[in-house]
């Protein structure tokens, strides 16, 4: 049994018991959701957590977005030294933790997860085109599903950040952001992550990855795939969501803008 499979096997009983008991994080009810609707969504969300936690070869994809200079999909600053990434937060979190700072937290339990622009914008614009009568609450729910987020958590601001590519890594067995797929297990030399920001990096990446996995299923209880993409628990066709990345703890960033969800999705230009 490979290292990754061992992680899943040791933890399956633990989190399945939590799910069966109906455990969910203590959060406020998101605006636009009644208790009956929220309960139904939580059932689907807990099922997604269980499904995402089982690593299987058929869940791996080779369509992850690579961060390379040759990728025309990405948005670069004028000097092409920083790439534009996006995180979705509540206004309170943005105002308190992101706006006043120029660096992500150095704590490995306070990671800043991002996607690259304009993937999420393109997704929500397609959704609005296909559902022209969708309400803001419906759009917000669909985005939570696409990004593998709890339906009761509050998100209302898309925050765009300029970051150096070397200050990003992919949260999977191989953290290399230039690749299009993630392997299923560690083989050979364990990778290291060295950030562009002075003094940042992850030396023991395998230990970090294992801790990240256990924290995801034991504390936050999110449907984390570990395969480089968010788990879309709202699509009946494919559970492959957005390509996801994490800022190296302590990485520097510059805020480009913070935009309310609906406005962000309705605006064509970046």
Tab-separated table of C-alpha atoms in Angstrom:
chain	number	residue	atom	x	y	z
A	1	UNK	CA	0.000	0.000	0.000
A	2	UNK	CA	1.488	3.381	-0.992
A	3	UNK	CA	1.945	6.312	1.376
A	4	UNK	CA	-1.102	8.182	0.151
A	5	UNK	CA	-3.346	5.127	0.393
A	6	UNK	CA	-2.184	4.588	3.972
A	7	UNK	CA	-3.288	8.114	4.852
A	8	UNK	CA	-6.766	7.433	3.526
A	9	UNK	CA	-7.054	4.007	5.160
A	10	UNK	CA	-6.059	5.193	8.635
A	11	UNK	CA	-8.526	8.045	8.571
A	12	UNK	CA	-11.591	6.599	6.857
A	13	UNK	CA	-13.149	5.154	9.996
A	14	UNK	CA	-12.590	8.386	11.904
A	15	UNK	CA	-14.294	10.783	9.551
A	16	UNK	CA	-17.034	8.385	8.444
A	17	UNK	CA	-18.073	8.161	12.093
A	18	UNK	CA	-18.142	11.958	12.267
A	19	UNK	CA	-20.239	12.174	9.140
A	20	UNK	CA	-22.649	9.530	10.359
A	21	UNK	CA	-23.059	11.476	13.568
A	22	UNK	CA	-23.969	14.556	11.533
A	23	UNK	CA	-20.928	16.568	12.602
A	24	UNK	CA	-20.393	19.843	10.789
A	25	UNK	CA	-18.262	22.857	11.715
A	26	UNK	CA	-19.966	25.473	13.846
A	27	UNK	CA	-20.757	28.222	11.359
A	28	UNK	CA	-23.450	30.803	10.786
A	29	UNK	CA	-26.222	30.137	8.305
A	30	UNK	CA	-25.313	31.713	4.976
A	31	UNK	CA	-27.629	34.474	3.712
A	32	UNK	CA	-30.304	33.175	1.339
A	33	UNK	CA	-30.524	29.682	2.865
A	34	UNK	CA	-33.444	28.425	4.922
A	35	UNK	CA	-32.757	25.776	7.546
A	36	UNK	CA	-34.475	23.049	5.511
A	37	UNK	CA	-32.491	23.878	2.378
A	38	UNK	CA	-29.283	24.155	4.397
A	39	UNK	CA	-29.905	20.726	5.945
A	40	UNK	CA	-30.386	19.168	2.510
A	41	UNK	CA	-27.225	20.803	1.202
A	42	UNK	CA	-25.278	19.601	4.229
A	43	UNK	CA	-26.263	16.008	3.441
A	44	UNK	CA	-24.851	16.413	-0.060
A	45	UNK	CA	-21.799	18.213	1.267
A	46	UNK	CA	-20.997	15.481	3.794
A	47	UNK	CA	-21.345	12.881	1.044
A	48	UNK	CA	-18.863	14.896	-1.029
A	49	UNK	CA	-16.382	14.922	1.853
A	50	UNK	CA	-16.502	11.158	2.063
A	51	UNK	CA	-16.238	10.667	-1.695
A	52	UNK	CA	-13.349	13.107	-2.159
A	53	UNK	CA	-11.298	11.480	0.595
A	54	UNK	CA	-10.888	8.209	-1.301
A	55	UNK	CA	-7.952	8.443	-3.695
A	56	UNK	CA	-8.481	6.458	-6.875
A	57	UNK	CA	-6.524	6.452	-10.151
A	58	UNK	CA	-9.591	7.419	-12.170
A	59	UNK	CA	-9.925	10.641	-10.176
A	60	UNK	CA	-6.556	11.930	-11.383
A	61	UNK	CA	-6.702	14.348	-14.312
A	62	UNK	CA	-4.161	15.753	-16.758
A	63	UNK	CA	-5.987	19.037	-17.301
A	64	UNK	CA	-4.702	21.062	-14.353
A	65	UNK	CA	-3.732	24.626	-15.210
A	66	UNK	CA	0.072	24.949	-15.303
A	67	UNK	CA	1.687	28.178	-14.182
A	68	UNK	CA	4.263	28.766	-16.884
A	69	UNK	CA	5.326	31.759	-18.943
A	70	UNK	CA	4.036	30.004	-22.057
A	71	UNK	CA	0.481	29.584	-20.754
A	72	UNK	CA	-1.663	32.235	-22.512
A	73	UNK	CA	-4.539	31.660	-20.067
A	74	UNK	CA	-2.741	33.406	-17.208
A	75	UNK	CA	-2.693	37.108	-16.306
A	76	UNK	CA	0.735	38.643	-15.628
A	77	UNK	CA	1.872	42.012	-14.335
A	78	UNK	CA	3.618	44.343	-16.838
A	79	UNK	CA	7.069	42.934	-16.013
A	80	UNK	CA	5.758	39.336	-16.146
A	81	UNK	CA	7.258	38.624	-12.740
A	82	UNK	CA	3.970	38.148	-10.879
A	83	UNK	CA	0.849	36.200	-11.748
A	84	UNK	CA	-2.710	37.146	-10.804
A	85	UNK	CA	-4.439	34.778	-8.390
A	86	UNK	CA	-7.857	34.917	-6.754
A	87	UNK	CA	-9.225	33.955	-3.360
A	88	UNK	CA	-12.853	34.106	-2.201
A	89	UNK	CA	-13.451	35.467	1.281
A	90	UNK	CA	-16.009	37.251	3.408
A	91	UNK	CA	-15.579	41.004	3.602
A	92	UNK	CA	-14.731	40.660	7.291
A	93	UNK	CA	-11.904	38.209	6.618
A	94	UNK	CA	-10.593	40.353	3.785
A	95	UNK	CA	-10.632	43.553	5.836
A	96	UNK	CA	-9.099	41.922	8.896
A	97	UNK	CA	-6.527	39.510	7.533
A	98	UNK	CA	-5.676	40.247	3.885
A	99	UNK	CA	-6.066	43.966	3.211
A	100	UNK	CA	-3.817	45.202	6.074
A	101	UNK	CA	-0.968	42.826	5.225
A	102	UNK	CA	1.547	42.220	2.472
A	103	UNK	CA	2.418	38.651	3.446
A	104	UNK	CA	0.434	35.486	3.998
A	105	UNK	CA	0.518	33.966	7.465
A	106	UNK	CA	3.689	32.070	8.331
A	107	UNK	CA	1.619	29.473	10.166
A	108	UNK	CA	1.043	26.251	8.265
A	109	UNK	CA	-2.456	25.953	9.723
A	110	UNK	CA	-3.513	29.326	8.275
A	111	UNK	CA	-2.890	28.778	4.590
A	112	UNK	CA	-4.122	31.047	1.821
A	113	UNK	CA	-5.717	28.944	-0.942
A	114	UNK	CA	-6.095	30.502	-4.386
A	115	UNK	CA	-6.958	29.831	-8.003
A	116	UNK	CA	-5.374	31.534	-10.982
A	117	UNK	CA	-7.250	34.281	-12.791
A	118	UNK	CA	-9.436	34.123	-14.756
A	119	UNK	CA	-10.637	30.524	-14.219
A	120	UNK	CA	-13.297	31.181	-11.576
A	121	UNK	CA	-14.457	34.385	-13.287
A	122	UNK	CA	-14.926	32.463	-16.532
A	123	UNK	CA	-16.872	29.759	-14.681
A	124	UNK	CA	-19.307	32.137	-12.981
A	125	UNK	CA	-19.779	34.164	-16.160
A	126	UNK	CA	-20.776	30.976	-18.001
A	127	UNK	CA	-23.161	30.161	-15.171
A	128	UNK	CA	-24.855	33.558	-15.449
A	129	UNK	CA	-25.099	33.220	-19.222
A	130	UNK	CA	-26.741	29.816	-18.867
A	131	UNK	CA	-28.941	30.962	-15.961
A	132	UNK	CA	-29.815	34.612	-16.720
A	133	UNK	CA	-32.480	34.681	-14.005
A	134	UNK	CA	-30.226	33.293	-11.278
A	135	UNK	CA	-30.287	35.151	-7.989
A	136	UNK	CA	-27.177	36.270	-6.139
A	137	UNK	CA	-27.803	33.494	-3.602
A	138	UNK	CA	-27.991	30.862	-6.352
A	139	UNK	CA	-24.760	32.115	-7.906
A	140	UNK	CA	-23.041	32.071	-4.524
A	141	UNK	CA	-24.176	28.508	-3.846
A	142	UNK	CA	-22.974	27.302	-7.244
A	143	UNK	CA	-19.571	28.870	-6.611
A	144	UNK	CA	-19.355	27.197	-3.201
A	145	UNK	CA	-20.077	23.870	-4.869
A	146	UNK	CA	-17.527	24.458	-7.629
A	147	UNK	CA	-14.828	25.404	-5.133
A	148	UNK	CA	-15.634	22.604	-2.680
A	149	UNK	CA	-16.800	24.897	0.110
A	150	UNK	CA	-19.341	24.480	2.893
A	151	UNK	CA	-22.744	25.870	1.818
A	152	UNK	CA	-23.247	27.585	5.189
A	153	UNK	CA	-19.979	29.514	5.175
A	154	UNK	CA	-20.051	33.153	4.151
A	155	UNK	CA	-18.175	34.396	1.093
A	156	UNK	CA	-18.920	37.700	-0.606
A	157	UNK	CA	-15.637	39.141	-1.912
A	158	UNK	CA	-13.337	37.956	-4.668
A	159	UNK	CA	-9.846	39.188	-3.861
A	160	UNK	CA	-7.254	39.367	-6.622
A	161	UNK	CA	-3.606	39.218	-5.610
A	162	UNK	CA	-0.333	39.624	-7.468
A	163	UNK	CA	2.114	36.931	-6.359
A	164	UNK	CA	5.425	35.565	-7.533
A	165	UNK	CA	4.937	32.115	-9.112
A	166	UNK	CA	7.674	30.645	-6.920
A	167	UNK	CA	5.598	31.590	-3.871
A	168	UNK	CA	2.883	29.179	-5.010
A	169	UNK	CA	2.656	25.416	-4.804
A	170	UNK	CA	0.068	22.870	-5.807
A	171	UNK	CA	-1.510	20.994	-2.851
A	172	UNK	CA	-0.834	17.471	-4.048
A	173	UNK	CA	1.931	14.867	-3.856
A	174	UNK	CA	3.951	16.811	-6.437
A	175	UNK	CA	3.749	20.535	-5.566
A	176	UNK	CA	5.221	21.582	-8.941
A	177	UNK	CA	2.937	24.287	-10.362
A	178	UNK	CA	4.179	23.778	-13.926
A	179	UNK	CA	2.672	20.300	-14.236
A	180	UNK	CA	-0.767	19.367	-15.571
A	181	UNK	CA	-1.390	16.390	-13.287
A	182	UNK	CA	-0.688	15.070	-9.803
A	183	UNK	CA	0.740	11.632	-8.984
A	184	UNK	CA	-1.087	9.441	-6.493
A	185	UNK	CA	1.779	8.762	-4.103
A	186	UNK	CA	5.286	9.811	-3.093
A	187	UNK	CA	8.070	8.001	-4.909
A	188	UNK	CA	11.805	8.598	-4.799
A	189	UNK	CA	13.060	11.907	-3.455
A	190	UNK	CA	10.500	13.826	-1.416
A	191	UNK	CA	9.951	17.251	-3.013
A	192	UNK	CA	10.730	20.512	-1.263
A	193	UNK	CA	9.080	23.879	-1.693
A	194	UNK	CA	11.294	26.967	-1.787
A	195	UNK	CA	9.489	30.281	-1.922
A	196	UNK	CA	10.612	33.415	-3.735
A	197	UNK	CA	10.054	35.493	-0.598
A	198	UNK	CA	13.200	35.372	1.520
A	199	UNK	CA	13.087	32.823	4.312
A	200	UNK	CA	9.991	31.005	3.074
A	201	UNK	CA	9.532	27.425	2.016
A	202	UNK	CA	8.554	23.949	3.157
A	203	UNK	CA	11.470	21.629	3.868
A	204	UNK	CA	9.666	18.402	4.794
A	205	UNK	CA	6.912	18.476	2.227
A	206	UNK	CA	5.731	14.918	2.790
A	207	UNK	CA	5.123	15.613	6.476
A	208	UNK	CA	3.435	18.897	5.568
A	209	UNK	CA	1.187	17.148	3.065
A	210	UNK	CA	0.183	14.465	5.544
A	211	UNK	CA	-0.620	17.087	8.175
A	212	UNK	CA	-2.629	19.041	5.620
A	213	UNK	CA	-4.651	15.960	4.762
A	214	UNK	CA	-5.457	15.048	8.345
A	215	UNK	CA	-6.305	18.665	9.162
A	216	UNK	CA	-8.650	18.833	6.188
A	217	UNK	CA	-10.700	15.810	7.166
A	218	UNK	CA	-10.498	16.096	10.948
A	219	UNK	CA	-10.886	19.815	11.572
A	220	UNK	CA	-12.310	21.659	8.585
A	221	UNK	CA	-14.051	18.628	7.069
A	222	UNK	CA	-13.788	19.799	3.489
A	223	UNK	CA	-13.872	17.665	0.335
A	224	UNK	CA	-10.191	18.061	-0.457
A	225	UNK	CA	-9.039	15.893	-3.371
A	226	UNK	CA	-5.285	16.253	-2.958
A	227	UNK	CA	-5.133	15.927	-6.748
A	228	UNK	CA	-4.725	19.587	-7.601
A	229	UNK	CA	-8.347	20.530	-8.159
A	230	UNK	CA	-11.311	21.565	-6.039
A	231	UNK	CA	-14.082	19.006	-5.587
A	232	UNK	CA	-17.195	20.254	-7.370
A	233	UNK	CA	-20.004	18.746	-5.316
A	234	UNK	CA	-22.716	20.453	-7.364
A	235	UNK	CA	-22.080	19.017	-10.817
A	236	UNK	CA	-23.824	15.787	-11.887
A	237	UNK	CA	-21.324	15.346	-14.719
A	238	UNK	CA	-17.848	15.877	-13.274
A	239	UNK	CA	-16.513	16.601	-9.806
A	240	UNK	CA	-13.403	18.299	-11.205
A	241	UNK	CA	-13.538	21.935	-10.170
A	242	UNK	CA	-10.906	24.656	-10.354
A	243	UNK	CA	-7.143	24.128	-10.315
A	244	UNK	CA	-6.076	25.100	-6.807
A	245	UNK	CA	-2.857	26.453	-5.338
A	246	UNK	CA	-1.562	27.597	-1.949
A	247	UNK	CA	0.700	30.518	-1.105
A	248	UNK	CA	3.883	29.438	0.634
A	249	UNK	CA	3.578	30.434	4.315
A	250	UNK	CA	4.973	33.960	4.627
A	251	UNK	CA	4.753	34.737	0.900
A	252	UNK	CA	4.483	38.381	-0.126
A	253	UNK	CA	1.518	39.570	-2.156
A	254	UNK	CA	-0.043	42.773	-3.442
A	255	UNK	CA	-3.805	43.240	-3.494
A	256	UNK	CA	-5.051	44.242	-6.952
A	257	UNK	CA	-8.686	44.573	-6.004
A	258	UNK	CA	-11.516	43.166	-3.901
A	259	UNK	CA	-14.865	42.906	-5.671
A	260	UNK	CA	-18.292	41.726	-4.455
A	261	UNK	CA	-19.217	38.311	-5.849
A	262	UNK	CA	-21.985	39.281	-8.261
A	263	UNK	CA	-20.101	42.308	-9.567
A	264	UNK	CA	-16.976	40.205	-10.108
A	265	UNK	CA	-18.899	37.656	-12.152
A	266	UNK	CA	-20.719	40.295	-14.196
A	267	UNK	CA	-17.577	42.231	-15.111
A	268	UNK	CA	-15.894	41.059	-18.282
A	269	UNK	CA	-12.489	42.686	-17.856
A	270	UNK	CA	-9.985	41.866	-15.122
